[in-house]
Amino acid sequence: MWLSEIIVLFILFIVISTRPALISRIKSLFGLKYHGSGARLPPGPPFGSSLANARKNGARVWEEYAQWAKESGPLMYVTYGRTSLLLISSAKIASDLLNKRSRIYSDRPSTIMFGELIGQDQTVFRTPLNASRFKIYRKLIADEVGGSGEQRYVKVMEEQRDEFLSMLKDNPEGFLTHIKTNAAAIILRVSYGYTIKDPSTDAFLAEIQEYVQALSSEGSFGKWLVDSYPLLKYLPTWFPGASFHTFAKEQRKRNERLVREPKEWVKEQMKKGTAEPSFVERMLRRLEHEEEGVGKREKGSGTMEELFGYAAAALYVGGADTTVAVVMSFFLLMTQYPTIQSRAQAEIDGWISSHDRLPTSADRLHLPYTFALVKETMRFPPVVPLGLPHRLTDDDIYEGMFIPKGTTVIGNIWAILHDSELYPDPMMFDPTRHLPQDITGRPPQPDPLDYTFGFGRRACPGNQFAVTSLFITISSLLAVFDILPPLDELGQVKEMNVEHGGGTVSHPQTFECRIVPREGWQAVFGRFELEEGVVQT
Ligand code: HEM
C-alpha cells in the first residue's frame, strides 16, 4: 500500500516541479514570507506554461518567454527544480537592474553540468564576479580586443577579408564553410598568430570548432535536467538517461585541450624563432621579462600563464561563432531583401567611386546606411537571444517586488529587440531605423548594439572588435558581390523557408544562395581577377 502512495507522491512531485507557472504562483502567493518589507516576488509565467513546452517549440525559448511576458509582464519569476529564474523582457528593467545595479547582478550561476561535471568555472564566461581572476581576465581581453588593440586587429581583419573574398569567388557554393573559416582565421591569428593553411584538413581548427559547436548547442541555460535536479548526477553512467555524463567527460577533455594546446604551440614557435605576433606571444614575452616568470601566481587565481591561456581561449569561444552567425544571417537577409542590398551598394559605389579599394573601418562614418544595415542584421535575428545568465548576489527590491539573492537572471535580448514600443513593426527588416536624424529628420530607434552584447559588468568585452570586423566584412561583400536567392532547374527563384536554430548562439539553418561578382570592382583584387557573369551555387 505504502509503495503505491510513494509512487503517487513521486509523480505529483515531478508534475508540480516541472510546472513553473504553478510553483511560481504558489511562491508568489506566499511571497510576503520572503521579505519583511512586505514585498512579493514578481509574477510567475501564465498558467499552463511549461519550460518543457517552451523548449519543444522549435527550441526558440526566447520567443516563448516573450509570449509569456505579454501576459504576465516584463519581469517574471519562474521556479523549476532548484533553479529560480528572473526573466527580463524590457529594455528599461534590464538597464535598471543589470546595468545600474550591476554590482549585485553580474555574477554567473554555477551549474552542475558546466561547473561541477565539466569544470568550466575557471573559464572567463563562468568565472564568479568576486574571483580575483575576473578582473585580470577582463583587463587582458580589453587590452587585446578593445580600442587600444585596434590597429593590430584591423590589419589582420583586412588581410583575412581579402582571403575570404577570394575563397568566395573561387568556390561560391562553399560560402558557409568560408564564413566559418574567415571568423576562425581572424581570431586564431589575433590570439595565437596561427594561420589556417587548408581549412578542410586543419586538425586544430576542427578541434576548436567541435568545442564551440558543443558549447553553443548544449550550453544554453536550462538545457540539462541535472542542473535542476542535482541528485541525478549520482546516476551511474550506464543508467538510461545518464548520457549527460558522456557529454560532460568529453567536453572536459576538449576544454583542457583548448586552453593548453595552442599555447604550447606558440611556445614551440617562439623557440624556433618563427612565432607571429599575437596575444599569447606578447604575453609569454612579457612574462619572460618579469621576475618570477610564467609560474608567478596572481593572488590565488592561478599562474599568469594559466590565466592568459583561458583569456585567449575566450576570444575564440566568444568571438568566432557569434560573428559567424551574424554573417550567415546577412547572406540570408540579402537574398530576401534585394532593394536593401542595392541601396547599400549604391552608397558604397558613391563613396568609393574609383572602385580601386575595398571599404575599411574608417569608412563607417561615410557609409551610414551600410552601417545601419550591419546594426539591423544584429537586431533582427539577435545572435545570443537570451544573452548569458547572470546571478544576483544580494537580496533586492525592485518596484515593490522582492528578488531573492541567488536568483539566476536572464535578459531576453530577443524580446527587447522585438519590443514594438522601441522598434515599431519589429518583425520588419529595415535598416533606416538606425539612420542618424540628419538623414531621416527623426531620431534613430534605440541602438541595438546597446542590448545585443549583454549587460553590466559582464557585457561582451569583444563588442568593438565584433562591430569592426562585421562592418569590414559586410561592406566589402556588398561592394564586390550581389547575393541572390537560389534558382531551381527551370531558372525560377527557389522558395526558401529558413528558420533560426536554438542554442546559446542562434544561427540560420543551412540555406543556398548565389554569389555573383559585381562589375566594376575587379581592380580591387590585385591577386585574383573577378570573373564576370553569374556563378550558380
Ligand atoms: C556579434 C558578435 C558578438 C555578440 C552578439 C556577442 C554577445 C555577447 C553576449 C550577449 C555576452 C554575454 C554578456 C552578458 O553576460 O551580459 C558576451 C560575452 C562575452 N563575449 Fe561576446 N559577443 C560577440 C562577439 C565577441 C567577440 C568578437 C569576442 C572576443 C574576441 C567576445 C568575447 C566575449 C567574452 C570573453 C564574453 C564573456 C564576458 C564575461 O563573462 O565577463 N564576444 N558576448
Short mmCIF file of N, CA and C in Angstrom, two decimals, residues 8-118:
data_model
loop_
_atom_site.label_atom_id
_atom_site.label_comp_id
_atom_site.label_asym_id
_atom_site.label_seq_id
_atom_site.Cartn_x
_atom_site.Cartn_y
_atom_site.Cartn_z
N VAL A 8 2.62 7.62 -6.14
CA VAL A 8 1.72 8.74 -6.45
C VAL A 8 2.39 10.06 -6.05
N LEU A 9 2.98 10.06 -4.84
CA LEU A 9 3.64 11.29 -4.37
C LEU A 9 4.77 11.70 -5.30
N PHE A 10 5.54 10.69 -5.77
CA PHE A 10 6.66 10.96 -6.65
C PHE A 10 6.16 11.59 -7.96
N ILE A 11 5.08 10.98 -8.50
CA ILE A 11 4.54 11.52 -9.76
C ILE A 11 4.06 12.95 -9.54
N LEU A 12 3.39 13.16 -8.39
CA LEU A 12 2.89 14.50 -8.08
C LEU A 12 4.04 15.50 -8.00
N PHE A 13 5.13 15.05 -7.37
CA PHE A 13 6.30 15.92 -7.22
C PHE A 13 6.85 16.31 -8.60
N ILE A 14 6.98 15.29 -9.46
CA ILE A 14 7.51 15.56 -10.81
C ILE A 14 6.59 16.52 -11.55
N VAL A 15 5.27 16.25 -11.48
CA VAL A 15 4.32 17.10 -12.22
C VAL A 15 4.42 18.53 -11.73
N ILE A 16 4.39 18.69 -10.39
CA ILE A 16 4.41 20.05 -9.84
C ILE A 16 5.72 20.74 -10.15
N SER A 17 6.84 20.00 -9.99
CA SER A 17 8.12 20.69 -10.14
C SER A 17 8.44 21.01 -11.59
N THR A 18 7.74 20.39 -12.54
CA THR A 18 8.01 20.77 -13.93
C THR A 18 6.98 21.79 -14.44
N ARG A 19 6.12 22.29 -13.57
CA ARG A 19 5.16 23.34 -13.96
C ARG A 19 5.62 24.65 -13.33
N PRO A 20 6.47 25.41 -14.01
CA PRO A 20 6.98 26.62 -13.41
C PRO A 20 5.88 27.59 -13.05
N ALA A 21 4.80 27.59 -13.84
CA ALA A 21 3.73 28.55 -13.56
C ALA A 21 3.14 28.28 -12.19
N LEU A 22 2.89 26.97 -11.93
CA LEU A 22 2.25 26.58 -10.68
C LEU A 22 3.15 26.92 -9.49
N ILE A 23 4.41 26.48 -9.59
CA ILE A 23 5.36 26.72 -8.49
C ILE A 23 5.51 28.21 -8.24
N SER A 24 5.67 28.96 -9.34
CA SER A 24 5.92 30.39 -9.18
C SER A 24 4.71 31.08 -8.58
N ARG A 25 3.49 30.61 -8.97
CA ARG A 25 2.27 31.20 -8.39
C ARG A 25 2.23 30.93 -6.89
N ILE A 26 2.55 29.67 -6.53
CA ILE A 26 2.50 29.32 -5.11
C ILE A 26 3.49 30.20 -4.34
N LYS A 27 4.70 30.35 -4.91
CA LYS A 27 5.72 31.16 -4.24
C LYS A 27 5.27 32.61 -4.18
N SER A 28 4.70 33.08 -5.29
CA SER A 28 4.25 34.47 -5.35
C SER A 28 3.19 34.73 -4.28
N LEU A 29 2.30 33.74 -4.12
CA LEU A 29 1.20 33.87 -3.17
C LEU A 29 1.72 34.01 -1.75
N PHE A 30 2.79 33.27 -1.48
CA PHE A 30 3.36 33.34 -0.13
C PHE A 30 4.59 34.24 -0.09
N GLY A 31 4.66 35.13 -1.11
CA GLY A 31 5.83 36.00 -1.24
C GLY A 31 6.09 36.83 -0.01
N LEU A 32 5.03 37.19 0.75
CA LEU A 32 5.18 38.01 1.94
C LEU A 32 6.18 37.41 2.92
N LYS A 33 6.25 36.10 2.88
CA LYS A 33 7.14 35.42 3.81
C LYS A 33 8.60 35.72 3.49
N TYR A 34 8.86 36.09 2.23
CA TYR A 34 10.23 36.22 1.82
C TYR A 34 10.90 37.49 2.31
N HIS A 35 10.15 38.53 2.52
CA HIS A 35 10.80 39.78 2.86
C HIS A 35 9.97 40.59 3.83
N GLY A 36 10.66 41.11 4.86
CA GLY A 36 9.97 41.83 5.92
C GLY A 36 9.22 43.05 5.43
N SER A 37 9.70 43.66 4.33
CA SER A 37 9.06 44.89 3.86
C SER A 37 7.68 44.61 3.28
N GLY A 38 7.31 43.37 3.13
CA GLY A 38 6.01 43.04 2.56
C GLY A 38 6.07 42.90 1.05
N ALA A 39 7.28 43.03 0.48
CA ALA A 39 7.38 42.91 -0.98
C ALA A 39 7.17 41.46 -1.41
N ARG A 40 6.44 41.29 -2.49
CA ARG A 40 6.20 39.94 -3.03
C ARG A 40 7.17 39.64 -4.16
N LEU A 41 7.26 38.39 -4.49
CA LEU A 41 8.07 38.02 -5.66
C LEU A 41 7.38 38.56 -6.92
N PRO A 42 8.14 38.79 -7.98
CA PRO A 42 7.50 39.18 -9.25
C PRO A 42 6.52 38.09 -9.70
N PRO A 43 5.59 38.44 -10.58
CA PRO A 43 4.62 37.43 -11.02
C PRO A 43 5.28 36.25 -11.72
N GLY A 44 4.59 35.12 -11.66
CA GLY A 44 5.08 33.94 -12.38
C GLY A 44 4.59 33.97 -13.82
N PRO A 45 4.98 32.98 -14.63
CA PRO A 45 4.51 32.93 -16.01
C PRO A 45 3.03 32.57 -16.06
N PRO A 46 2.39 32.75 -17.23
CA PRO A 46 0.96 32.46 -17.32
C PRO A 46 0.66 31.01 -16.95
N PHE A 47 -0.55 30.76 -16.46
CA PHE A 47 -0.95 29.39 -16.14
C PHE A 47 -0.84 28.52 -17.38
N GLY A 48 -0.40 27.29 -17.15
CA GLY A 48 -0.35 26.35 -18.28
C GLY A 48 0.97 26.39 -19.01
N SER A 49 1.83 27.39 -18.72
CA SER A 49 3.09 27.44 -19.46
C SER A 49 4.06 26.44 -18.84
N SER A 50 4.87 25.87 -19.66
CA SER A 50 5.84 24.91 -19.14
C SER A 50 7.15 25.05 -19.90
N LEU A 51 8.24 24.96 -19.16
CA LEU A 51 9.54 25.10 -19.81
C LEU A 51 9.77 24.00 -20.82
N ALA A 52 9.24 22.82 -20.49
CA ALA A 52 9.42 21.71 -21.43
C ALA A 52 8.78 22.07 -22.77
N ASN A 53 7.57 22.67 -22.72
CA ASN A 53 6.92 23.08 -23.96
C ASN A 53 7.71 24.16 -24.65
N ALA A 54 8.19 25.10 -23.81
CA ALA A 54 8.94 26.21 -24.39
C ALA A 54 10.13 25.67 -25.18
N ARG A 55 10.79 24.66 -24.64
CA ARG A 55 11.96 24.10 -25.33
C ARG A 55 11.55 23.36 -26.59
N LYS A 56 10.37 22.71 -26.49
CA LYS A 56 9.93 21.93 -27.65
C LYS A 56 9.60 22.84 -28.83
N ASN A 57 9.06 24.04 -28.54
CA ASN A 57 8.60 24.92 -29.60
C ASN A 57 9.74 25.43 -30.46
N GLY A 58 10.27 24.54 -31.29
CA GLY A 58 11.32 24.92 -32.21
C GLY A 58 12.58 25.32 -31.47
N ALA A 59 12.68 25.02 -30.21
CA ALA A 59 13.85 25.32 -29.38
C ALA A 59 14.08 26.81 -29.18
N ARG A 60 13.24 27.66 -29.78
CA ARG A 60 13.47 29.11 -29.63
C ARG A 60 12.74 29.60 -28.39
N VAL A 61 13.31 29.26 -27.24
CA VAL A 61 12.63 29.58 -25.98
C VAL A 61 12.44 31.07 -25.79
N TRP A 62 13.33 31.89 -26.38
CA TRP A 62 13.22 33.34 -26.20
C TRP A 62 11.89 33.87 -26.71
N GLU A 63 11.37 33.27 -27.79
CA GLU A 63 10.08 33.73 -28.31
C GLU A 63 8.96 33.33 -27.36
N GLU A 64 9.10 32.12 -26.81
CA GLU A 64 8.11 31.64 -25.85
C GLU A 64 8.11 32.53 -24.59
N TYR A 65 9.29 32.85 -24.11
CA TYR A 65 9.39 33.72 -22.93
C TYR A 65 8.77 35.09 -23.24
N ALA A 66 9.03 35.60 -24.44
CA ALA A 66 8.48 36.91 -24.82
C ALA A 66 6.95 36.84 -24.83
N GLN A 67 6.44 35.70 -25.27
CA GLN A 67 4.99 35.49 -25.29
C GLN A 67 4.44 35.48 -23.86
N TRP A 68 5.13 34.80 -22.98
CA TRP A 68 4.71 34.77 -21.57
C TRP A 68 4.66 36.19 -21.03
N ALA A 69 5.68 37.00 -21.41
CA ALA A 69 5.77 38.37 -20.86
C ALA A 69 4.57 39.21 -21.27
N LYS A 70 3.99 38.88 -22.44
CA LYS A 70 2.81 39.65 -22.87
C LYS A 70 1.66 39.47 -21.89
N GLU A 71 1.60 38.28 -21.27
CA GLU A 71 0.51 38.02 -20.32
C GLU A 71 0.89 38.38 -18.89
N SER A 72 2.12 38.05 -18.50
CA SER A 72 2.50 38.20 -17.08
C SER A 72 3.28 39.48 -16.80
N GLY A 73 3.73 40.17 -17.84
CA GLY A 73 4.52 41.38 -17.62
C GLY A 73 5.99 41.13 -17.88
N PRO A 74 6.76 42.22 -18.02
CA PRO A 74 8.15 42.09 -18.46
C PRO A 74 9.12 41.59 -17.41
N LEU A 75 8.64 41.41 -16.16
CA LEU A 75 9.51 40.85 -15.13
C LEU A 75 8.81 39.64 -14.55
N MET A 76 9.39 38.47 -14.76
CA MET A 76 8.74 37.23 -14.30
C MET A 76 9.69 36.43 -13.45
N TYR A 77 9.11 35.76 -12.49
CA TYR A 77 9.92 34.91 -11.61
C TYR A 77 9.45 33.48 -11.82
N VAL A 78 10.36 32.64 -12.24
CA VAL A 78 10.00 31.27 -12.61
C VAL A 78 10.84 30.30 -11.79
N THR A 79 10.18 29.30 -11.22
CA THR A 79 10.94 28.31 -10.46
C THR A 79 10.77 26.94 -11.10
N TYR A 80 11.86 26.27 -11.31
CA TYR A 80 11.74 24.85 -11.67
C TYR A 80 12.90 24.10 -11.06
N GLY A 81 12.55 22.97 -10.43
CA GLY A 81 13.56 22.27 -9.67
C GLY A 81 14.14 23.21 -8.62
N ARG A 82 15.47 23.21 -8.52
CA ARG A 82 16.07 24.08 -7.50
C ARG A 82 16.46 25.44 -8.10
N THR A 83 16.11 25.64 -9.37
CA THR A 83 16.52 26.87 -10.04
C THR A 83 15.41 27.92 -10.00
N SER A 84 15.78 29.14 -9.63
CA SER A 84 14.83 30.25 -9.72
C SER A 84 15.35 31.23 -10.76
N LEU A 85 14.47 31.55 -11.69
CA LEU A 85 14.86 32.41 -12.80
C LEU A 85 14.12 33.72 -12.74
N LEU A 86 14.84 34.81 -13.01
CA LEU A 86 14.16 36.09 -13.22
C LEU A 86 14.29 36.39 -14.70
N LEU A 87 13.14 36.47 -15.37
CA LEU A 87 13.17 36.70 -16.82
C LEU A 87 12.83 38.16 -17.09
N ILE A 88 13.74 38.87 -17.74
CA ILE A 88 13.52 40.30 -18.02
C ILE A 88 13.28 40.47 -19.51
N SER A 89 12.15 41.10 -19.84
CA SER A 89 11.84 41.27 -21.27
C SER A 89 11.71 42.73 -21.66
N SER A 90 12.17 43.65 -20.81
CA SER A 90 12.06 45.06 -21.21
C SER A 90 13.41 45.74 -21.07
N ALA A 91 13.67 46.68 -22.00
CA ALA A 91 14.96 47.39 -22.00
C ALA A 91 15.13 48.19 -20.72
N LYS A 92 14.03 48.79 -20.25
CA LYS A 92 14.14 49.64 -19.06
C LYS A 92 14.53 48.81 -17.83
N ILE A 93 13.84 47.68 -17.67
CA ILE A 93 14.16 46.86 -16.48
C ILE A 93 15.57 46.28 -16.60
N ALA A 94 15.95 45.87 -17.81
CA ALA A 94 17.31 45.33 -18.00
C ALA A 94 18.33 46.40 -17.62
N SER A 95 18.06 47.63 -18.03
CA SER A 95 19.01 48.69 -17.72
C SER A 95 19.00 49.01 -16.22
N ASP A 96 17.77 49.08 -15.62
CA ASP A 96 17.68 49.39 -14.18
C ASP A 96 18.40 48.35 -13.34
N LEU A 97 18.21 47.07 -13.68
CA LEU A 97 18.78 46.03 -12.83
C LEU A 97 20.19 45.63 -13.29
N LEU A 98 20.29 45.20 -14.54
CA LEU A 98 21.57 44.61 -14.97
C LEU A 98 22.67 45.65 -15.19
N ASN A 99 22.27 46.87 -15.61
CA ASN A 99 23.31 47.90 -15.80
C ASN A 99 23.50 48.75 -14.54
N LYS A 100 22.38 49.36 -14.09
CA LYS A 100 22.55 50.31 -12.98
C LYS A 100 22.88 49.60 -11.66
N ARG A 101 22.40 48.39 -11.48
CA ARG A 101 22.74 47.67 -10.24
C ARG A 101 23.71 46.52 -10.54
N SER A 102 24.60 46.79 -11.48
CA SER A 102 25.44 45.67 -11.95
C SER A 102 26.36 45.12 -10.86
N ARG A 103 26.58 45.90 -9.78
CA ARG A 103 27.42 45.41 -8.68
C ARG A 103 26.86 44.10 -8.11
N ILE A 104 25.53 43.98 -8.07
CA ILE A 104 24.96 42.76 -7.48
C ILE A 104 24.33 41.82 -8.53
N TYR A 105 24.30 42.29 -9.80
CA TYR A 105 23.65 41.48 -10.84
C TYR A 105 24.64 40.88 -11.84
N SER A 106 25.93 40.80 -11.48
CA SER A 106 26.90 40.40 -12.51
C SER A 106 27.65 39.11 -12.22
N ASP A 107 27.18 38.35 -11.25
CA ASP A 107 27.83 37.06 -11.02
C ASP A 107 27.29 36.07 -12.07
N ARG A 108 27.90 34.91 -12.14
CA ARG A 108 27.37 33.86 -13.04
C ARG A 108 26.88 32.69 -12.18
N PRO A 109 25.76 32.10 -12.54
CA PRO A 109 25.35 30.90 -11.81
C PRO A 109 26.30 29.76 -12.16
N SER A 110 26.63 28.97 -11.16
CA SER A 110 27.44 27.79 -11.47
C SER A 110 26.47 26.62 -11.60
N THR A 111 26.54 25.94 -12.70
CA THR A 111 25.60 24.83 -12.88
C THR A 111 26.30 23.51 -12.56
N ILE A 112 25.49 22.50 -12.29
CA ILE A 112 26.07 21.18 -12.02
C ILE A 112 26.82 20.70 -13.26
N MET A 113 26.17 20.86 -14.41
CA MET A 113 26.74 20.31 -15.63
C MET A 113 28.06 21.00 -15.99
N PHE A 114 28.02 22.33 -16.17
CA PHE A 114 29.22 23.00 -16.65
C PHE A 114 30.19 23.34 -15.52
N GLY A 115 29.68 23.55 -14.31
CA GLY A 115 30.56 23.85 -13.19
C GLY A 115 31.19 22.59 -12.63
N GLU A 116 30.34 21.73 -12.07
CA GLU A 116 30.85 20.57 -11.33
C GLU A 116 31.35 19.45 -12.25
N LEU A 117 30.52 19.09 -13.24
CA LEU A 117 30.88 17.92 -14.05
C LEU A 117 31.93 18.25 -15.11
N ILE A 118 31.81 19.41 -15.72
CA ILE A 118 32.79 19.74 -16.78
C ILE A 118 33.95 20.57 -16.22
#
